[in-house]
Short mmCIF file of C-alpha atoms and ligand atoms in Angstrom, two decimals:
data_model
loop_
_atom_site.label_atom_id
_atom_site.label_comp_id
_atom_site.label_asym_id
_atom_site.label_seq_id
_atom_site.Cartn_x
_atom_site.Cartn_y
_atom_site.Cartn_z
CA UNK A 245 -4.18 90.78 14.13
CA UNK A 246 -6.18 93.45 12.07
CA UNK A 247 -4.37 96.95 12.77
CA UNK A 248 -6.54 98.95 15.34
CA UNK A 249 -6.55 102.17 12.47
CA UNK A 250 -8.76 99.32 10.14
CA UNK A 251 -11.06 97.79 12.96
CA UNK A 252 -11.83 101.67 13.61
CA UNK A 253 -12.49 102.33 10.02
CA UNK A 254 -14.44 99.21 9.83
CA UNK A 255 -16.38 99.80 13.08
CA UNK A 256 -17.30 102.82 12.10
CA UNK A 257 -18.62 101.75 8.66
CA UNK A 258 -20.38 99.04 10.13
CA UNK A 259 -22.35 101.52 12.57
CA UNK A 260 -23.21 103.58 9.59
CA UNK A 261 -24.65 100.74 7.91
CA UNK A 262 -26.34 99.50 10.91
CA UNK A 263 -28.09 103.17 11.12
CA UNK A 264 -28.91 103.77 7.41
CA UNK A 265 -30.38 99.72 7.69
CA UNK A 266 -30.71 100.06 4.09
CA UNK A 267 -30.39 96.43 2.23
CA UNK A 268 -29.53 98.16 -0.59
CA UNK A 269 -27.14 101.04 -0.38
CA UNK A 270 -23.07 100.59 -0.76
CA UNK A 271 -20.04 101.57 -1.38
CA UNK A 272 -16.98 101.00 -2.29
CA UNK A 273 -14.10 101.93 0.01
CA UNK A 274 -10.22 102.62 0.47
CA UNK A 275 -8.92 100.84 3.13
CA UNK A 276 -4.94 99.96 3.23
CA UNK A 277 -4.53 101.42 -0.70
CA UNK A 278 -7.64 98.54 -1.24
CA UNK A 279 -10.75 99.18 -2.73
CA UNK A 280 -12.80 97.25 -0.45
CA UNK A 281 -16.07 96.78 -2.40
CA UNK A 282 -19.65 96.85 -0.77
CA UNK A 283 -18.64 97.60 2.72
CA UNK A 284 -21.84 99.46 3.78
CA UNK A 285 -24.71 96.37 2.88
CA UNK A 286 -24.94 94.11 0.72
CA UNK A 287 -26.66 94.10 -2.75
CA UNK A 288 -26.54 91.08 -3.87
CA UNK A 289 -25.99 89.21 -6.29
CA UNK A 290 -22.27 89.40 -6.61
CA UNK A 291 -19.90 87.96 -8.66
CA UNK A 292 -16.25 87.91 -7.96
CA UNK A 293 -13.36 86.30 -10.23
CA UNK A 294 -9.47 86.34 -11.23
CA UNK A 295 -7.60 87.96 -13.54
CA UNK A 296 -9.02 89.60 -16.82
CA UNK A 297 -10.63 86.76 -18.44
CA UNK A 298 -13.12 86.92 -15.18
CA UNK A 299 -14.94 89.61 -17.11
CA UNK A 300 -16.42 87.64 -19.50
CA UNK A 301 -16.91 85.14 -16.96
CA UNK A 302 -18.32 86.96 -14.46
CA UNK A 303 -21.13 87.97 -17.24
CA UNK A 304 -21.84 84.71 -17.81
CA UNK A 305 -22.39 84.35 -13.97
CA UNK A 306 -24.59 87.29 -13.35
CA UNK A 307 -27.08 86.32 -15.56
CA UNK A 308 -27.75 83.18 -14.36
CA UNK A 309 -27.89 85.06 -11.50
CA UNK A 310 -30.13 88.03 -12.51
CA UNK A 311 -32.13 85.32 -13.80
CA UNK A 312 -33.48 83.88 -10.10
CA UNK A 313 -30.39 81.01 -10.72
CA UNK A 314 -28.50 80.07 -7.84
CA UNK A 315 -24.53 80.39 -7.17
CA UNK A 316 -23.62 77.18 -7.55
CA UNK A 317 -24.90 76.90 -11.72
CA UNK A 318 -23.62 80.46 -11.31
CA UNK A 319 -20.10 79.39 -10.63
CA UNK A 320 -20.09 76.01 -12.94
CA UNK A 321 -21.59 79.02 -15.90
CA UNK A 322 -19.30 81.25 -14.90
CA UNK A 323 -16.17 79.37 -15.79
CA UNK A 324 -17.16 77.23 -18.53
CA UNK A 325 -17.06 80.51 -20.57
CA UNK A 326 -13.07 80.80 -19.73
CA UNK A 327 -12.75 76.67 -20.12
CA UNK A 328 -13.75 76.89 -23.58
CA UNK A 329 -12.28 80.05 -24.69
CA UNK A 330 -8.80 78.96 -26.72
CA UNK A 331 -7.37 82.87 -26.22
CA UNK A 332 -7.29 82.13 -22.53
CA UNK A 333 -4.04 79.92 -22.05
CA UNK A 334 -4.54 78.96 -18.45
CA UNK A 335 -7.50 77.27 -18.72
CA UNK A 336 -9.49 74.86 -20.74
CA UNK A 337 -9.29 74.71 -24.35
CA UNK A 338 -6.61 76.12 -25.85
CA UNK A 339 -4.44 76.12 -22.03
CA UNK A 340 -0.59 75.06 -22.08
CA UNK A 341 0.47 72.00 -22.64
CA UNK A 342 2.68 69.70 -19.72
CA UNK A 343 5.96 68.62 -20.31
CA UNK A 344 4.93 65.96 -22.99
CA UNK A 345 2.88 68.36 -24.68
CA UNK A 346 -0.58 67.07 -23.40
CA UNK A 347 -3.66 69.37 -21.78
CA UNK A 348 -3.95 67.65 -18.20
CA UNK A 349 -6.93 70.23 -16.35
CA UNK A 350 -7.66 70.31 -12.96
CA UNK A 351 -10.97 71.86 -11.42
CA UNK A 352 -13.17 71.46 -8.45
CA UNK A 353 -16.30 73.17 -7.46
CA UNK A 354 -18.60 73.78 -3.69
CA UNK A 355 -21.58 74.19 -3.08
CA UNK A 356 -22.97 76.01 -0.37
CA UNK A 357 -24.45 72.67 1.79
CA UNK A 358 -20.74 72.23 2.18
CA UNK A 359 -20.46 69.41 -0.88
CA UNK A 360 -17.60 69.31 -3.56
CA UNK A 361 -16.36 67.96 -6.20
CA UNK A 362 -13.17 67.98 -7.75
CA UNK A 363 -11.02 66.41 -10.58
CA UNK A 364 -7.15 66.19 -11.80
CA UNK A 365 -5.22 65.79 -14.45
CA UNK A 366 -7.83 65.27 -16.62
CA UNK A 367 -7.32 64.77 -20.68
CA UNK A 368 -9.49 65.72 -23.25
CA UNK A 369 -12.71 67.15 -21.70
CA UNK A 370 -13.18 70.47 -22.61
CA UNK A 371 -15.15 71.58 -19.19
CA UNK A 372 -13.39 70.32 -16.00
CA UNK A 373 -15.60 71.66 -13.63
CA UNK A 374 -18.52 69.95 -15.14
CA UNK A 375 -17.34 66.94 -14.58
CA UNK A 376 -16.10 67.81 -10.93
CA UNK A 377 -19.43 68.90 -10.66
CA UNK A 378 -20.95 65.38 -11.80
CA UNK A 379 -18.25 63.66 -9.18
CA UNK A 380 -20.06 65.97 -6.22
CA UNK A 381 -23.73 64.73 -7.68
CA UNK A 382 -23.15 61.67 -8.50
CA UNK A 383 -20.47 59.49 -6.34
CA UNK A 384 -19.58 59.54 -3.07
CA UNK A 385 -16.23 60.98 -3.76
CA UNK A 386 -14.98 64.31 -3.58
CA UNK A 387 -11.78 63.85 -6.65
CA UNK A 388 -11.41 61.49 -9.40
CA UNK A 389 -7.79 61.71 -11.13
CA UNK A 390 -6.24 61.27 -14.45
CA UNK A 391 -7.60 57.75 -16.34
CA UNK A 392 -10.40 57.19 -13.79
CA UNK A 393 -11.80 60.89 -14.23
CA UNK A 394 -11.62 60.39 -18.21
CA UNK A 395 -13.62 57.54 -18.15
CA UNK A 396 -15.80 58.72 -15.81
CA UNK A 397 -16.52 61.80 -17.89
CA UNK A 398 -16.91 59.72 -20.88
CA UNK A 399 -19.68 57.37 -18.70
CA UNK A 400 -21.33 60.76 -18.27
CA UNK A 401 -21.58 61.48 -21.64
CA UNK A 402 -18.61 64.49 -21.76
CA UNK A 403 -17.33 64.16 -25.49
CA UNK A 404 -13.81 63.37 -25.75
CA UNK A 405 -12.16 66.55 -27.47
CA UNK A 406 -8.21 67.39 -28.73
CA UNK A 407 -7.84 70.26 -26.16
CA UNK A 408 -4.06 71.03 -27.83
CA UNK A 409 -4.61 73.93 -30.06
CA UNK A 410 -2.02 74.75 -33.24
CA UNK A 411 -1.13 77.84 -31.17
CA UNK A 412 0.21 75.71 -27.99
CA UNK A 413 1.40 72.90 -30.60
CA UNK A 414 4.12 75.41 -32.37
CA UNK A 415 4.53 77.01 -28.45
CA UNK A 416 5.37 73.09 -26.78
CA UNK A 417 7.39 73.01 -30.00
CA UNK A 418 9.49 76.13 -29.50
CA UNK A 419 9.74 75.13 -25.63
CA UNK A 420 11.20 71.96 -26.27
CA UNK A 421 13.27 72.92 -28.55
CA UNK A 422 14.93 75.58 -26.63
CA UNK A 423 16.09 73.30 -24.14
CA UNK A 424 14.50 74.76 -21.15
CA UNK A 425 13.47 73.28 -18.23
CA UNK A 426 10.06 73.47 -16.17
CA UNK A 427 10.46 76.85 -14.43
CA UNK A 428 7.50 78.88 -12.69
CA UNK A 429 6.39 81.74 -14.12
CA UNK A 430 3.01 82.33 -13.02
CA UNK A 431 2.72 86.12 -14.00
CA UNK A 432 3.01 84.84 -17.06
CA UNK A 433 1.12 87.10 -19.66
CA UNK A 434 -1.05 87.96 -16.76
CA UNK A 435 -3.21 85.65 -16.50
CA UNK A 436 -3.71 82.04 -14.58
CA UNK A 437 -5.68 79.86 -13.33
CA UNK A 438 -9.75 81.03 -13.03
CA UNK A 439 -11.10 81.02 -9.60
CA UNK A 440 -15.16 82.51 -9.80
CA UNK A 441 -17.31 83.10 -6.30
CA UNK A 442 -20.76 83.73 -6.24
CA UNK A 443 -23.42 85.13 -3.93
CA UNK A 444 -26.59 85.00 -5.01
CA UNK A 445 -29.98 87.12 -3.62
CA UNK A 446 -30.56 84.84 -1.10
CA UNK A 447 -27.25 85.11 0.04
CA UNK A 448 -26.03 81.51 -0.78
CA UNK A 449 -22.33 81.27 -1.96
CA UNK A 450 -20.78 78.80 -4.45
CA UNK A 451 -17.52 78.75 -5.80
CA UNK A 452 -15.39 76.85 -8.90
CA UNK A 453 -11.68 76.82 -9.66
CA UNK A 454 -10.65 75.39 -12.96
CA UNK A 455 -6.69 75.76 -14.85
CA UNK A 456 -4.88 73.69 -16.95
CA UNK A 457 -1.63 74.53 -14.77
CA UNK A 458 1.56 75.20 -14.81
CA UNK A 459 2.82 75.85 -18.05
CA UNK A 460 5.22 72.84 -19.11
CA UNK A 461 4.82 71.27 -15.72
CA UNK A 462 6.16 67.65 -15.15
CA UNK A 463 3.59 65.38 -16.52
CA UNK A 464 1.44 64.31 -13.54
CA UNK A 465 1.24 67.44 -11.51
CA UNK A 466 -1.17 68.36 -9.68
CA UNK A 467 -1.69 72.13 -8.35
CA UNK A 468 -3.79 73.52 -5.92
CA UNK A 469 -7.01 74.39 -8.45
CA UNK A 470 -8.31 71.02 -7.59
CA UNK A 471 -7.91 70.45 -4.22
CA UNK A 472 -10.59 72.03 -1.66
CA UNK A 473 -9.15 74.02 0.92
CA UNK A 474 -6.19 74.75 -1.24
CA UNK A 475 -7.08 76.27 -4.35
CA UNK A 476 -11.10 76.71 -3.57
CA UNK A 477 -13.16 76.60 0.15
CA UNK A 478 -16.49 77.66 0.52
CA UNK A 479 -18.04 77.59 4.18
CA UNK A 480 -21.81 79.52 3.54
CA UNK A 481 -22.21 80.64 7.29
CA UNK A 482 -19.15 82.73 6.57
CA UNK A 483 -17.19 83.24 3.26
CA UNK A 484 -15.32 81.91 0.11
CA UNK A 485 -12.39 82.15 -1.33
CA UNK A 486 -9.87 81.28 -4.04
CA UNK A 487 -6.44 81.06 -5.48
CA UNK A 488 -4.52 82.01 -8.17
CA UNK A 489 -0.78 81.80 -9.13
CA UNK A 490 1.70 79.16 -7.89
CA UNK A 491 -0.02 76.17 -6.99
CA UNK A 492 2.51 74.36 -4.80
CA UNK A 493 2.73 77.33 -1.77
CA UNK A 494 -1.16 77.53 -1.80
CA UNK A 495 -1.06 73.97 -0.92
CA UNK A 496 1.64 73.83 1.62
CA UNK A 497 -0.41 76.60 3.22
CA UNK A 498 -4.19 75.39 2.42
CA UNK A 499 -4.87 79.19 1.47
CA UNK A 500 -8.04 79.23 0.61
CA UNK A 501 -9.27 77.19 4.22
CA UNK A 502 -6.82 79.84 6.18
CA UNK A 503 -8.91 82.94 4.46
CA UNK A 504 -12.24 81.71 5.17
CA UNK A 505 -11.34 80.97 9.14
CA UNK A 506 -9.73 84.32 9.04
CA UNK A 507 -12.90 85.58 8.11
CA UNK A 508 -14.84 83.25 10.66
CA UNK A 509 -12.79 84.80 13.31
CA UNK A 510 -13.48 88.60 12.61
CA UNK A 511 -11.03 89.40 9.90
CA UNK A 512 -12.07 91.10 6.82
CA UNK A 513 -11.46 89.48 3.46
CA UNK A 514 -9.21 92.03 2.66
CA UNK A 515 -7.39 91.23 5.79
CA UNK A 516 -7.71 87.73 5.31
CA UNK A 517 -6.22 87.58 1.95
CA UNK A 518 -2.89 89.49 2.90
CA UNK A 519 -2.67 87.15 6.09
CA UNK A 520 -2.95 84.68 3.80
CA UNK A 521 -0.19 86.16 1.42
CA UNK A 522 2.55 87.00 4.13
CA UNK A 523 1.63 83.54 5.75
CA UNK A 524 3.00 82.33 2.50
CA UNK A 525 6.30 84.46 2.46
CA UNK A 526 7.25 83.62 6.25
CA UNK A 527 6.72 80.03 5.87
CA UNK A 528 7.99 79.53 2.19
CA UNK A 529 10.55 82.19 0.82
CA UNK A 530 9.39 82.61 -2.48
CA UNK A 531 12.19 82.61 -5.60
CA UNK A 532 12.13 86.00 -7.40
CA UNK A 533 9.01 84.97 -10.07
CA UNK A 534 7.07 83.94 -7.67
CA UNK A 535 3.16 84.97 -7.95
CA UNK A 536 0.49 83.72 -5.76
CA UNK A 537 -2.96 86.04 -5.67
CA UNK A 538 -6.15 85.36 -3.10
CA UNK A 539 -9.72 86.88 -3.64
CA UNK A 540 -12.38 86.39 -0.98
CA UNK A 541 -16.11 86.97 -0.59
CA UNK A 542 -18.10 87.36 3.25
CA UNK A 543 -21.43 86.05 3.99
CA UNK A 544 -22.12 90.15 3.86
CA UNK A 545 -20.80 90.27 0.19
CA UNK A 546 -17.16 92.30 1.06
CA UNK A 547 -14.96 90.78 -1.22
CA UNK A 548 -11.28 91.72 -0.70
CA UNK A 549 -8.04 90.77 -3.09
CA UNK A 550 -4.16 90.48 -2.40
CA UNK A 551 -0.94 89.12 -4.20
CA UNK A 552 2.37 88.45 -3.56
CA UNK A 553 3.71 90.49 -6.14
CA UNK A 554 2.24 92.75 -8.59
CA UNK A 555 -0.27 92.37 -11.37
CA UNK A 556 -2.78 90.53 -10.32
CA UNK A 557 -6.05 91.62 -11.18
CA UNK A 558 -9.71 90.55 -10.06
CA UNK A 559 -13.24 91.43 -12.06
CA UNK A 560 -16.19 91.90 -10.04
CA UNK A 561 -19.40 92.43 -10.70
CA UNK A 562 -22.03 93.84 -8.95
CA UNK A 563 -25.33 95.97 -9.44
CA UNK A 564 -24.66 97.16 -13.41
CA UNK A 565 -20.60 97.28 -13.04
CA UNK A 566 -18.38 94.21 -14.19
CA UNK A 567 -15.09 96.07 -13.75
CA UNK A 568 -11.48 94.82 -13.59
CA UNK A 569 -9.44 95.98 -10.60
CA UNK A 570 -5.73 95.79 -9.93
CA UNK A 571 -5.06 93.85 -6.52
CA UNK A 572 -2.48 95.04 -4.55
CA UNK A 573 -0.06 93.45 -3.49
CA UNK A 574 2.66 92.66 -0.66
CA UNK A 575 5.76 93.58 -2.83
CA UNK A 576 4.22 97.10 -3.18
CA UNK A 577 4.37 97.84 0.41
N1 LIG B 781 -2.79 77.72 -9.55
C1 LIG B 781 -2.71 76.85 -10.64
C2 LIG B 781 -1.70 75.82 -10.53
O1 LIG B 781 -0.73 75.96 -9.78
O2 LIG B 781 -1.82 74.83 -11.20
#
């Protein structure tokens, strides 16, 4: 349960914010070594995403946004930038290869009626969450996988493209030929999967996940980016919220579900995401590179952050300031 110290802090804050009933004022505030962004009110929109490549992102995101859009072409805007950006290796164009040196990308996206889409292992389309976008819209399906997703894409007029760049050529190369196995490393170079949540100014939320995976990972796999509840969940009458990091313990866990009924039941997303993180180390005793990381976003536009171990980092963007924080994170304490 939340300590008694925060629900003071927070009750407290809340009363303030009830009194100054002001839409528009905020703040940003320290709560367990957290910042714990717009606790007072809400001024929306807000944009929240992982890692450092969310900055550019999260730009993309506000301004369809700041320009009357709404949070769901927000979110599908929003990561398309990191998709097909080849100097971000986690994602998209230009992400690591599997274990037979082909791209396979996994995405999903929800809206915030409650729809989603999702798709996995897909080859050769440089924008996942397009196309998991085009599976929400346009079939009655929530995932298409591998083959059936290609030619789906290709139905819907996504050009087939060689996501395999010379950079992750020579680096499958180098892998290969090192004789190393598949291991997990999902610090890696700081940086991961991208997970982007919107709120937009009438206080709808959308979300999108989108990675190419594991680096090296056995070809076939599947991680949690796709799969709603897991790696994305979006309920509008209360929150959002995403994952980053090691795909397989966000699914045994459904992390992203667990946050946002955390939140439904009183629990800020700060709170939410470490309950989300230690659920994770009681149930699964993590090996000693283990990385998982959570952001969330309320109906009231908190957004809160948490790893497993350090490193992670979050953008967020709200008012004029797209700013990259460090998460903090259970190995810490
Ligand atoms: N979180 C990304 C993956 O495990 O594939």
């Amino acid at each position: 349960m939340p300590s008694r110290r925060k629900f003071l802090v927070q009750t407290f804050i809340g009363g303030l914010a009830a009194g100054l009933g002001c839409r528009y004022a905020y703040a940003n505030t320290m709560l367990s070594g957290q910042i714990i962004h717009n606790t007072l009110a809400p001024s929306l929109p807000i944009v929240i995403s992982t890692w450092s490549h969310g900055i550019a992102a999260n730009e993309m995101a506000m301004k369809v946004l700041k320009n009357k859009g709404k949070s769901l072409d927000a979110v599908e805007q929003g990561v398309r930038v990191s998709e097909a950006d080849p100097l971000v290796e986690s994602v998209g164009y230009g992400g690591f290869p599997d274990a037979s040196g082909e791209v396979t990308l996994d995405a999903c996206i929800m809206a915030p009626d409650g729809n989603a889409g999702s798709v996995s292992c897909l080859k050769h389309i440089m924008h996942p969450v397009s196309v998991a976008r085009r599976v929400m819209e346009k079939t009655p399906h929530v995932m298409l996988t591998g083959e059936g997703a290609y030619k789906f894409a290709l139905d819907q007029g996504f050009e087939p493209t060689n996501l395999l760049t010379p950079k992750m050529e020579k680096a499958f190369q180098k892998w290969k030929n090192s004789g190393l196995r598949y291991a997990p490393n999902a610090n890696w170079e700081n940086h991961d999967t991208i997970g982007l949540l919107a709120i937009d100014e009438q206080g709808d939320i959308a979300g999108a996940c989108t990675t190419s995976g594991m680096a090296f990972k056995h070809p076939g796999r599947v991680g949690d980016s796709p799969i709603i509840g897991a790696g994305l969940f979006v309920d509008n009458e209360v929150g959002a919220a995403t994952a980053t990091g090691e795909g397989e313990a966000v699914m045994k866990t459904l992390g992203s579900f667990l946050i946002v009924e955390l939140m439904r039941q009183g629990y800020s997303p700060q709170q939410a995401c470490e309950q989300a993180v230690h659920r994770i180390a009681i149930k699964l005793k993590p090996h000693p590179n283990f990385q998982i990381g959570y952001i969330a976003m309320n109906k009231a536009g908190e957004t809160g952050a948490y790893a497993y171990a350090p490193g992670f980092q979050y953008a967020h963007y709200q008012g004029d300031k797209n700013e990259l924080y460090n998460s903090g994170s259970m190995q810490n304490h």
